[in-house]
Short mmCIF file of C-alpha atoms and ligand atoms in Angstrom, two decimals:
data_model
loop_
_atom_site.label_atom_id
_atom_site.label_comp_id
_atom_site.label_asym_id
_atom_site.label_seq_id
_atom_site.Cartn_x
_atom_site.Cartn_y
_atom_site.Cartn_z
CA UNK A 22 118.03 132.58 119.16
CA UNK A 23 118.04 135.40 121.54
CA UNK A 24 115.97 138.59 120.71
CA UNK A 25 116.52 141.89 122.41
CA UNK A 26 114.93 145.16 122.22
CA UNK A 27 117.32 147.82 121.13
CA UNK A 28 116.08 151.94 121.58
CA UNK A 29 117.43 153.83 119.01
CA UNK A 30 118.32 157.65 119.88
CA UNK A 31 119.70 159.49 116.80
CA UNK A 32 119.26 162.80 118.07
CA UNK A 33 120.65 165.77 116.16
CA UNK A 34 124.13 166.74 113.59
CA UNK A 35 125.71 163.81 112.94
CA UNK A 36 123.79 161.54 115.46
CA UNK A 37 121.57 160.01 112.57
CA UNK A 38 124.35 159.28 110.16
CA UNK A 39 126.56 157.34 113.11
CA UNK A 40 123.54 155.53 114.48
CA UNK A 41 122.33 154.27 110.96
CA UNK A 42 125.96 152.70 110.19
CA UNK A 43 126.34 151.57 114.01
CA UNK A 44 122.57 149.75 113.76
CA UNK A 45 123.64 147.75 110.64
CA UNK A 46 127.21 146.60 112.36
CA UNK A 47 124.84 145.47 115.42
CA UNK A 48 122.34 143.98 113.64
CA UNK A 49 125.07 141.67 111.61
CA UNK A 50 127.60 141.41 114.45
CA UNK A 51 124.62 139.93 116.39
CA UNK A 52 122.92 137.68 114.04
CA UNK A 53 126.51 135.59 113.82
CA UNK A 54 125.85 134.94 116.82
CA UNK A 55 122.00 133.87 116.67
CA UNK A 56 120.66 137.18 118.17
CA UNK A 57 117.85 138.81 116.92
CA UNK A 58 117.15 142.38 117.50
CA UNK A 59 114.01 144.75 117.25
CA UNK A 60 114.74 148.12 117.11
CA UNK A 61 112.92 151.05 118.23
CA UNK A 62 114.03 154.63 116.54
CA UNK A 63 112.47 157.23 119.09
CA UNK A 64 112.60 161.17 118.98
CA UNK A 65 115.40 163.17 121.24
CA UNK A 66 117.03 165.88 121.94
CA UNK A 67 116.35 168.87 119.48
CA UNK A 68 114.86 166.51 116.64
CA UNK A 69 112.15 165.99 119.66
CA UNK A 70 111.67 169.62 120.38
CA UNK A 71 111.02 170.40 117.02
CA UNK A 72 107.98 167.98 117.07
CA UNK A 73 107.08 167.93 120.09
CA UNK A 74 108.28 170.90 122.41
CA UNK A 75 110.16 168.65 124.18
CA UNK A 76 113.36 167.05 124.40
CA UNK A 77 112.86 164.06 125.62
CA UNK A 78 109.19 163.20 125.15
CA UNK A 79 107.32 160.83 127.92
CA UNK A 80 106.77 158.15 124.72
CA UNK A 81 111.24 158.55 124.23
CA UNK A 82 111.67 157.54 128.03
CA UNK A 83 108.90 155.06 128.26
CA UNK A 84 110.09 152.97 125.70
CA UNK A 85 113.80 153.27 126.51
CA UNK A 86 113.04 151.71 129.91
CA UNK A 87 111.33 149.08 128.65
CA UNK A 88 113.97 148.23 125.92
CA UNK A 89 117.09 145.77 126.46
CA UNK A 90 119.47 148.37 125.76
CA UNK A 91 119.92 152.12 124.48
CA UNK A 92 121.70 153.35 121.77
CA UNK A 93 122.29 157.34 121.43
CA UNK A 94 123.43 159.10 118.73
CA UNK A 95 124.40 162.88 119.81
CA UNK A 96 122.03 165.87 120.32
CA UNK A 97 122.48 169.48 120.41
CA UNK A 98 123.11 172.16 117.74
CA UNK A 99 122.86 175.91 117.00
CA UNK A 100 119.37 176.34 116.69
CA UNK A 101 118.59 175.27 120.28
CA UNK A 102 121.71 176.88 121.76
CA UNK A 103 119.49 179.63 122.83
CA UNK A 104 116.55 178.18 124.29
CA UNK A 105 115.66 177.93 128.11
CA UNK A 106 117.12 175.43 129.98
CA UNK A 107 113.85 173.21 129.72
CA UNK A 108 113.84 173.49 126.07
CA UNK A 109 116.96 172.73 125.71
CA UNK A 110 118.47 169.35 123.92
CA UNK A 111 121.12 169.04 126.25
CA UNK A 112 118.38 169.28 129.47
CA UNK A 113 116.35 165.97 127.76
CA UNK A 114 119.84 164.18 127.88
CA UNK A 115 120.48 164.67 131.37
CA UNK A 116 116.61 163.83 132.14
CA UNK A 117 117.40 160.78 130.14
CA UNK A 118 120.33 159.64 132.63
CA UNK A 119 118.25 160.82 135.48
CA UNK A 120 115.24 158.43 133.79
CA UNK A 121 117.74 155.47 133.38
CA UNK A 122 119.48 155.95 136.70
CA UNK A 123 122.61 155.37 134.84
CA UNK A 124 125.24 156.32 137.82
CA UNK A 125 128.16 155.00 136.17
CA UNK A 126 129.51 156.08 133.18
CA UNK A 127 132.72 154.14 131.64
CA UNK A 128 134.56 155.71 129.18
CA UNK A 129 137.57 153.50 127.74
CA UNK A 130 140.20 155.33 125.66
CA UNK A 131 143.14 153.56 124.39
CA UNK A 132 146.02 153.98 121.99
CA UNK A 133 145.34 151.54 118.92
CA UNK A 134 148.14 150.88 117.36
CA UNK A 135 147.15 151.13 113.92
CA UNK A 136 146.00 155.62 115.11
CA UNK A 137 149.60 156.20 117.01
CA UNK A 138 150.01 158.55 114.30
CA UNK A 139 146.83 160.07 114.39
CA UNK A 140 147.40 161.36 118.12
CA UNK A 141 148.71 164.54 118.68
CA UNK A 142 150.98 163.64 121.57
CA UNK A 143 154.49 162.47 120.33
CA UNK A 144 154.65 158.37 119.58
CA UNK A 145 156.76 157.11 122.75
CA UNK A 146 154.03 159.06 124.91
CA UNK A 147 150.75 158.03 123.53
CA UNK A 148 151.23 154.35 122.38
CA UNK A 149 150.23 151.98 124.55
CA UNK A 150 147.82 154.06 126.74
CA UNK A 151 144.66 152.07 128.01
CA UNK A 152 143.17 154.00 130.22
CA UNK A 153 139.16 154.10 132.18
CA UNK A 154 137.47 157.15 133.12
CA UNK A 155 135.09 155.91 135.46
CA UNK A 156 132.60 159.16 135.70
CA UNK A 157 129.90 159.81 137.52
CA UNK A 158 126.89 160.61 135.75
CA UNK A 159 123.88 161.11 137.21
CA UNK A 160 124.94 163.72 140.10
CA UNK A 161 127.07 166.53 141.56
CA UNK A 162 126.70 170.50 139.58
CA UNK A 163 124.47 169.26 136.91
CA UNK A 164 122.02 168.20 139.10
CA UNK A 165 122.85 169.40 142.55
CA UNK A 166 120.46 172.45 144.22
CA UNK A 167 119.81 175.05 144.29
CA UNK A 168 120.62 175.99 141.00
CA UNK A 169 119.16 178.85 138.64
CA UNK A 170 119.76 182.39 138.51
CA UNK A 171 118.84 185.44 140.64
CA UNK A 172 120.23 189.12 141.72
CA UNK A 173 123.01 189.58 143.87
CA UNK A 174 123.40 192.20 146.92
CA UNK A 175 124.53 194.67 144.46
CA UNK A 176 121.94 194.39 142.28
CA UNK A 177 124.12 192.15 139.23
CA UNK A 178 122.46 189.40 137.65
CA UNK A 179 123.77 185.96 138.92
CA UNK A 180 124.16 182.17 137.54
CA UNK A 181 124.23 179.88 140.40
CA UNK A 182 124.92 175.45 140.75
CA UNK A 183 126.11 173.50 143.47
CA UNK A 184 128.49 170.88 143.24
CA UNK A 185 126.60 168.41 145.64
CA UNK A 186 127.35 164.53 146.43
CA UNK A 187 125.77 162.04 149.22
CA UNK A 188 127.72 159.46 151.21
CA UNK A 189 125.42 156.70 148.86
CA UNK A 190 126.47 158.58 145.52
CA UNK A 191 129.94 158.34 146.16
CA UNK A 192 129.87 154.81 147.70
CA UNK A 193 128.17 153.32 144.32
CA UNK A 194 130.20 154.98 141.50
CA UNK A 195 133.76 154.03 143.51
CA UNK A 196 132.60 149.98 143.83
CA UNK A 197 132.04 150.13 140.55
CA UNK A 198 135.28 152.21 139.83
CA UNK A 199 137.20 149.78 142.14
CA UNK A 200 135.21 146.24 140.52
CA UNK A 201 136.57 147.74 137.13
CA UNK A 202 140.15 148.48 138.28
CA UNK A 203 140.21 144.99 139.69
CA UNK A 204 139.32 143.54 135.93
CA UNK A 205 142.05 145.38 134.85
CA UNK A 206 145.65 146.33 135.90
CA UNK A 207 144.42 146.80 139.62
CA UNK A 208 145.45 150.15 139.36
CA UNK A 209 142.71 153.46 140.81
CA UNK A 210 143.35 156.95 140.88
CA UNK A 211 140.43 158.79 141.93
CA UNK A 212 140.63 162.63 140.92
CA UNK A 213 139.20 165.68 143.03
CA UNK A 214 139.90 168.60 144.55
CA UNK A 215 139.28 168.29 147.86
CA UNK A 216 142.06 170.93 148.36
CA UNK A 217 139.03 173.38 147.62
CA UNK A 218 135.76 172.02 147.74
CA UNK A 219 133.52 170.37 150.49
CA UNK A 220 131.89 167.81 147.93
CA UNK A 221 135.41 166.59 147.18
CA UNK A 222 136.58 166.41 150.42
CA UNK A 223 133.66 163.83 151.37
CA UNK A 224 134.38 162.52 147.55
CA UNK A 225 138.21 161.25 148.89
CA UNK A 226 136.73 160.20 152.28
CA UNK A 227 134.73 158.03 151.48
CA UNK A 228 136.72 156.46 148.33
CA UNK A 229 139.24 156.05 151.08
CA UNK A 230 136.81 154.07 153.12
CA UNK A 231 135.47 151.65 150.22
CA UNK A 232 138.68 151.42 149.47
CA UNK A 233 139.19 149.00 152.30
CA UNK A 234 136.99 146.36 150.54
CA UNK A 235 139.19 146.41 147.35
CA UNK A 236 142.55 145.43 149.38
CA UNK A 237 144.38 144.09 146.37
CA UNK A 238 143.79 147.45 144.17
CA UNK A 239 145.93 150.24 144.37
CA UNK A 240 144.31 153.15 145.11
CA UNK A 241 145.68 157.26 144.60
CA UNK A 242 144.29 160.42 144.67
CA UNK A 243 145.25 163.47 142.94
CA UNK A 244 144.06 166.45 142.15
CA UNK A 245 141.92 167.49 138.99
CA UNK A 246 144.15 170.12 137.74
CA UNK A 247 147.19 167.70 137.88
CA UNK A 248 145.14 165.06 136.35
CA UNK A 249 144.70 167.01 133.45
CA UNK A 250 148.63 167.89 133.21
CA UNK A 251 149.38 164.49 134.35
CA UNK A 252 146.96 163.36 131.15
CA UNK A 253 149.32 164.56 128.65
CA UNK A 254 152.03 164.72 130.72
CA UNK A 255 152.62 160.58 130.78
CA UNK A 256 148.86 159.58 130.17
CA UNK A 257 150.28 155.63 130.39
CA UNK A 258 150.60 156.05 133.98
CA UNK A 259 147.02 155.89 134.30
CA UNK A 260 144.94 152.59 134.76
CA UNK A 261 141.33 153.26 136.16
CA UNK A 262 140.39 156.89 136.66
CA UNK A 263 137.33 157.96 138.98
CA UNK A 264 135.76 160.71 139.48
CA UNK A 265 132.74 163.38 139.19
CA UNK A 266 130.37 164.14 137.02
CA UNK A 267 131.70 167.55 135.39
CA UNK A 268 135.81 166.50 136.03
CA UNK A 269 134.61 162.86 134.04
CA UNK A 270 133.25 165.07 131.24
CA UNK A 271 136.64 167.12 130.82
CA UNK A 272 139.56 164.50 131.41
CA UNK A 273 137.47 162.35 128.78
CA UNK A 274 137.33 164.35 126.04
CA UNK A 275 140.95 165.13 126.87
CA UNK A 276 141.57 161.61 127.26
CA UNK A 277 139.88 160.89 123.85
CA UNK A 278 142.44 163.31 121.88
CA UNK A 279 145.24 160.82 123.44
CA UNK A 280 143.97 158.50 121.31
CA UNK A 281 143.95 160.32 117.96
CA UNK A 282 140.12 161.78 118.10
CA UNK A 283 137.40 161.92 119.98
CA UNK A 284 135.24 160.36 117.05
CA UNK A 285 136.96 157.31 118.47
CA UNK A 286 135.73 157.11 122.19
CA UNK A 287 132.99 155.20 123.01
CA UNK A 288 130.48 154.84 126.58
CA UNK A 289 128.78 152.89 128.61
CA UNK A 290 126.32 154.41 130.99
CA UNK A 291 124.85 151.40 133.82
CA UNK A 292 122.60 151.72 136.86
CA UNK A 293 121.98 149.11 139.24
CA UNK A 294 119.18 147.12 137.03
CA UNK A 295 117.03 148.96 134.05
CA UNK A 296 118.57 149.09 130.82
CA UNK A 297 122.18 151.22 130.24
CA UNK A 298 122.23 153.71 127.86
CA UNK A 299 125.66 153.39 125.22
CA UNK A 300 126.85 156.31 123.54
CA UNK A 301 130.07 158.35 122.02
CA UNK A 302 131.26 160.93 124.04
CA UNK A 303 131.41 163.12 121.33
CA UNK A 304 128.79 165.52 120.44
CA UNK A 305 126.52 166.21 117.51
CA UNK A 306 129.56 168.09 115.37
CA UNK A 307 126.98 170.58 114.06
CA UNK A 308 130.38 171.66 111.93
CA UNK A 309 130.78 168.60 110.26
CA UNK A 310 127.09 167.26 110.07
CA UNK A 311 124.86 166.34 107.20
CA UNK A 312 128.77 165.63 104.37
CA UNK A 313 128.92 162.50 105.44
CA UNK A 314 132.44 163.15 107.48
CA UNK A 315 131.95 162.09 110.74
CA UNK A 316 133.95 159.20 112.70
CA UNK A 317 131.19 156.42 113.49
CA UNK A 318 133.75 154.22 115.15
CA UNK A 319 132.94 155.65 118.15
CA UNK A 320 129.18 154.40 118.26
CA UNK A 321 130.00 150.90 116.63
CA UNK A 322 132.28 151.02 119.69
CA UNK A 323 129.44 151.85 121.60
CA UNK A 324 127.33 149.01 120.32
CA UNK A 325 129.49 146.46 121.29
CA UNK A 326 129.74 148.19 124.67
CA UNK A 327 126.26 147.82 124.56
CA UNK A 328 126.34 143.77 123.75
CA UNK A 329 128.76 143.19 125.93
CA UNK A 330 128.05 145.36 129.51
CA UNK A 331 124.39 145.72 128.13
CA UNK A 332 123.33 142.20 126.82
CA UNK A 333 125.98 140.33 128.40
CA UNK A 334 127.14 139.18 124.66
CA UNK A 335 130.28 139.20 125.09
CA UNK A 336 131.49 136.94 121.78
CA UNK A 337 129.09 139.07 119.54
CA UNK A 338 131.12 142.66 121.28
CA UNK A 339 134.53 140.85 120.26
CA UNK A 340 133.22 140.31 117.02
CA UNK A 341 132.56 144.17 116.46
CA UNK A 342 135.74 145.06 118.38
CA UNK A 343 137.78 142.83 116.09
CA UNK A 344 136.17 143.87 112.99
CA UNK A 345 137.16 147.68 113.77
CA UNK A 346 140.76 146.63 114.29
CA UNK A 347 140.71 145.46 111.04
CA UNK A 348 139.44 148.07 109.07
CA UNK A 349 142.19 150.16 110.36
CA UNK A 350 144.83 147.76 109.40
CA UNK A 351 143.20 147.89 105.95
CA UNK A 352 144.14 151.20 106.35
CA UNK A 353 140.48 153.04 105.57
CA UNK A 354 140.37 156.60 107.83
CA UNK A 355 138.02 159.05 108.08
CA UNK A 356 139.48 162.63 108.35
CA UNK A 357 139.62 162.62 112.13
CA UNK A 358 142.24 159.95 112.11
CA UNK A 359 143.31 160.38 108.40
CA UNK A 360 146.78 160.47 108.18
CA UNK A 361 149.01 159.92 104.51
CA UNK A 362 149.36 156.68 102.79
CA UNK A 363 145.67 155.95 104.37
CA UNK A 364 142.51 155.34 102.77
CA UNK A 365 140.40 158.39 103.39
CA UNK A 366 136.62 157.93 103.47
CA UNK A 367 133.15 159.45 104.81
CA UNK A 368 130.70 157.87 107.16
CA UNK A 369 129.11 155.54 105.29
CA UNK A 370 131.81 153.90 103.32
CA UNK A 371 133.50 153.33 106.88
CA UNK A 372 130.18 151.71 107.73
CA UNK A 373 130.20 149.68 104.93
CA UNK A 374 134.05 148.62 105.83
CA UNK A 375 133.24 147.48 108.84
CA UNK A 376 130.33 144.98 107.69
CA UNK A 377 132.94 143.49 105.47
CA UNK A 378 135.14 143.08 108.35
CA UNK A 379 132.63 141.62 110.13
CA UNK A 380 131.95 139.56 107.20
CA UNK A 381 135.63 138.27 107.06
CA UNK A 382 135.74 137.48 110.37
CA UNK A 383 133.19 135.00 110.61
CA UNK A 384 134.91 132.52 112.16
CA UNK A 385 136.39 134.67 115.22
CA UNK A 386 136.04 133.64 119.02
P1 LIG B 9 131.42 167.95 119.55
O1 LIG B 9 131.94 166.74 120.21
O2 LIG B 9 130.11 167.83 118.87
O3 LIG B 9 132.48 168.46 118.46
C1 LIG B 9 133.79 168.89 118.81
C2 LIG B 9 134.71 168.78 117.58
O4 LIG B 9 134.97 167.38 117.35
C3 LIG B 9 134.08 169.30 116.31
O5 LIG B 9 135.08 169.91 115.51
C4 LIG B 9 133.55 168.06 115.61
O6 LIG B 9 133.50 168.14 114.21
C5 LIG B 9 134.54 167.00 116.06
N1 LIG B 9 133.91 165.68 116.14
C6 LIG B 9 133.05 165.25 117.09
N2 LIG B 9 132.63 164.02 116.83
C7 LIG B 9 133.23 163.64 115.69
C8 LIG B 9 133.19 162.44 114.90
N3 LIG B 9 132.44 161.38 115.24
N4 LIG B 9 133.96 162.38 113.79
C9 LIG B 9 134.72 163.45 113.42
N5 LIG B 9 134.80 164.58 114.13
C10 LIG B 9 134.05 164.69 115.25
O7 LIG B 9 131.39 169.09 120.66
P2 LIG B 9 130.82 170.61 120.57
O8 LIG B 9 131.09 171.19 119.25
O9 LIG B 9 131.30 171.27 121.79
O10 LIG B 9 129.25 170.42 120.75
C11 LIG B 9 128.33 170.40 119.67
C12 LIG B 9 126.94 170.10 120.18
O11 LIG B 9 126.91 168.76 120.69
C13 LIG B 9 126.49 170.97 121.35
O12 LIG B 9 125.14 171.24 121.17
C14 LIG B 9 126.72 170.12 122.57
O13 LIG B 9 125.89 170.44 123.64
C15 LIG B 9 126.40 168.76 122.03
N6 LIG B 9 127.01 167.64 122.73
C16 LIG B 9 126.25 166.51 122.84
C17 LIG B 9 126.78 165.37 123.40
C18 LIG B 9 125.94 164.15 123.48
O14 LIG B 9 124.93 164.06 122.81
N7 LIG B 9 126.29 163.20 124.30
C19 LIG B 9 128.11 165.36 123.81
C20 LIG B 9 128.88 166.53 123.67
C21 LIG B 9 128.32 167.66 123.12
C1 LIG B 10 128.76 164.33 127.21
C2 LIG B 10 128.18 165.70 126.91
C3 LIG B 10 127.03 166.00 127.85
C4 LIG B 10 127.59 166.09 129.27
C5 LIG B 10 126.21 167.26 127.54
C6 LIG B 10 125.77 167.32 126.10
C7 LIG B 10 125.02 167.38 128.43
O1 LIG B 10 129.18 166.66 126.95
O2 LIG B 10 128.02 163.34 127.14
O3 LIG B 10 129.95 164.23 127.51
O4 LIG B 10 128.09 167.14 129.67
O5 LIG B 10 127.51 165.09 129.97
MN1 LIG B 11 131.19 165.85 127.14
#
């Protein structure tokens, strides 16, 4: 049997109630198909600044690069919303990309067909969307420099970033953008707005120039404000979407309401060796956290992300992926996605629908 180290990141909100269901879909997904995993549950984001002062602890990174995979929860919440930057759970996320060197961020959102209803665009527009925000992760205005804040001329306090990408940056994230378009309708539309900012221009130039390695896929550009009109607009028009770091982080979470809720999206974040880090796009719901209501799909989505991009385990993924689709045709919902004649139920009992499914499915691919 194969054995794998898995790093487990709950983080904060709802991140320990998704991650706990996720683990035990893993754990039996895999061992149908002889893997065996040892997890590691390390401290991050604000559940690691409240014991140790910081949020993402040497020990947290450490063992993540050492580990097969990652597996992140969410982190975040009100009571660290108003600490400096460097004490801030969101700051010990981005150190933890940084740490990985996870450049390339995939975030899949499609239509099921079983959560047409759940979406709030109108049926004929949202079913059958299968889109790929290909986002880059680990540059442009959250990391570029300077950055900080300072006085102006007349005297006003000032926030400043810079929205800063190198030839290399861009050349990486669109082969893999491109490579991923190819695997799938052959279709890329890389968004920017180089109609305003230096950091896009170079963005479409060079997109344009890798673009002559990838000769059978179709490559457009547009604009991120028409992206996001275009994204509700006709969002099936859309194949393989690339693009920045901060645009990626807005047209997915507006991508992820195409599909009914964003307690469905799952990620996988990959560098060019090193483990990748898998996680939901959504955040810790501070709102919702600690009733048991949150939408773990997302993160057992994640996992087999993980298994297949991260492990290579593709047959165990399918088995996860399958096992989802079914617990939605048995009609079980959690209030994200509930909609009437369903089954309404909380975290857990999802959880516990999908090992059955799992568990029916034994004899799948
Ligand atoms: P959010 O994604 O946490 O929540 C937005 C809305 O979606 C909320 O109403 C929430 O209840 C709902 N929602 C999110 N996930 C859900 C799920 N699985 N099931 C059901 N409903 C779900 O975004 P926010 O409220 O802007 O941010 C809350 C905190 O999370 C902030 O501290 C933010 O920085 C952090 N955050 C973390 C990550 C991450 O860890 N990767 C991502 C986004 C936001
Ligand atoms: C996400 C989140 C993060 C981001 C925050 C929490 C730093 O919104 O993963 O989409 O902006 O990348
Ligand atoms: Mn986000």
């Amino acid at each position: 049997s194969r054995r794998y180290t898995i790093t487990l990141l709950p983080g904060d909100g709802i991140g320990p109630e998704v991650i706990s269901v996720a683990k035990n879909v893993l754990e039996l997904a895999g061992s149908l198909e002889g893997l065996e995993f040892g997890f590691k549950e390390m401290l991050m984001g604000g559940a690691a600044l409240d014991v140790t002062g910081v949020p993402l602890p040497e020990e947290t990174l450490t063992i993540a690069k050492q580990s097969d995979a990652v597996l992140l929860g969410a982190i975040g919440g009100y009571k660290w919303d108003n600490n400096e930057k460097h004490m801030k759970p969101e700051t010990g996320l981005l150190q933890l990309r940084q740490g990985l060197k996870v450049f390339a961020n995939l975030r899949p959102a499609s239509v099921l067909p079983q959560l047409v209803d759940a979406s709030t665009l109108k049926k004929e527009v949202a079913e059958g969307v299968d889109l790929m925000v290909v986002r880059e992760l680990t540059g442009g205005i959250y990391f570029g420099k300077p950055r900080g804040f300072g006085t102006n001329e007349d005297g006003q306090e000032i926030g400043f970033n810079t929205e800063v990408y190198a030839t290399y940056e861009i050349d990486r994230i669109a082969r893999i953008a491109f490579e991923t378009a190819r695997k799938r309708r052959g279709r890329l539309c890389s968004v920017d707005k180089a109609n305003v900012l230096e950091a896009s221009m170079l963005w479409r130039k060079r997109v344009m120039a890798v673009a002559s390695e990838y000769p059978d896929v179709e490559l457009t550009h547009m604009y991120v404000d028409n992206a996001a009109m275009q994204l509700v607009r006709n969002p099936k028009q859309f194949d393989t979407i690339v693009t920045n770091n901060i645009f990626g982080d807005i047209l997915s979470d507006e991508a992820s309401m195409i599909t009914g809720s964003i307690g469905m999206l799952a990620s996988a974040s990959l560098g060019k060796e090193g483990p990748g880090l898998f996680e939901p796009i959504h955040g810790s719901a501070p709102d919702i956290a600690g009733q048991d209501k949150a939408n773990p799909l997302a993160t057992i989505l994640s996992a087999a992300m993980l298994l297949k991009y991260g492990l290579g385990e593709a047959k165990a993924a399918q088995r996860i992926e399958t096992a989802v689709l079914d617990t939605l045709n048995r009609g079980f919902r959690t209030g994200d996605i509930y909609s009437a004649g369903n089954k309404l139920v909380g975290c857990k009992e999802m959880g516990k629908e999908v090992l059955k499914s799992v568990e029916l499915k034994i004899s799948v691919p």
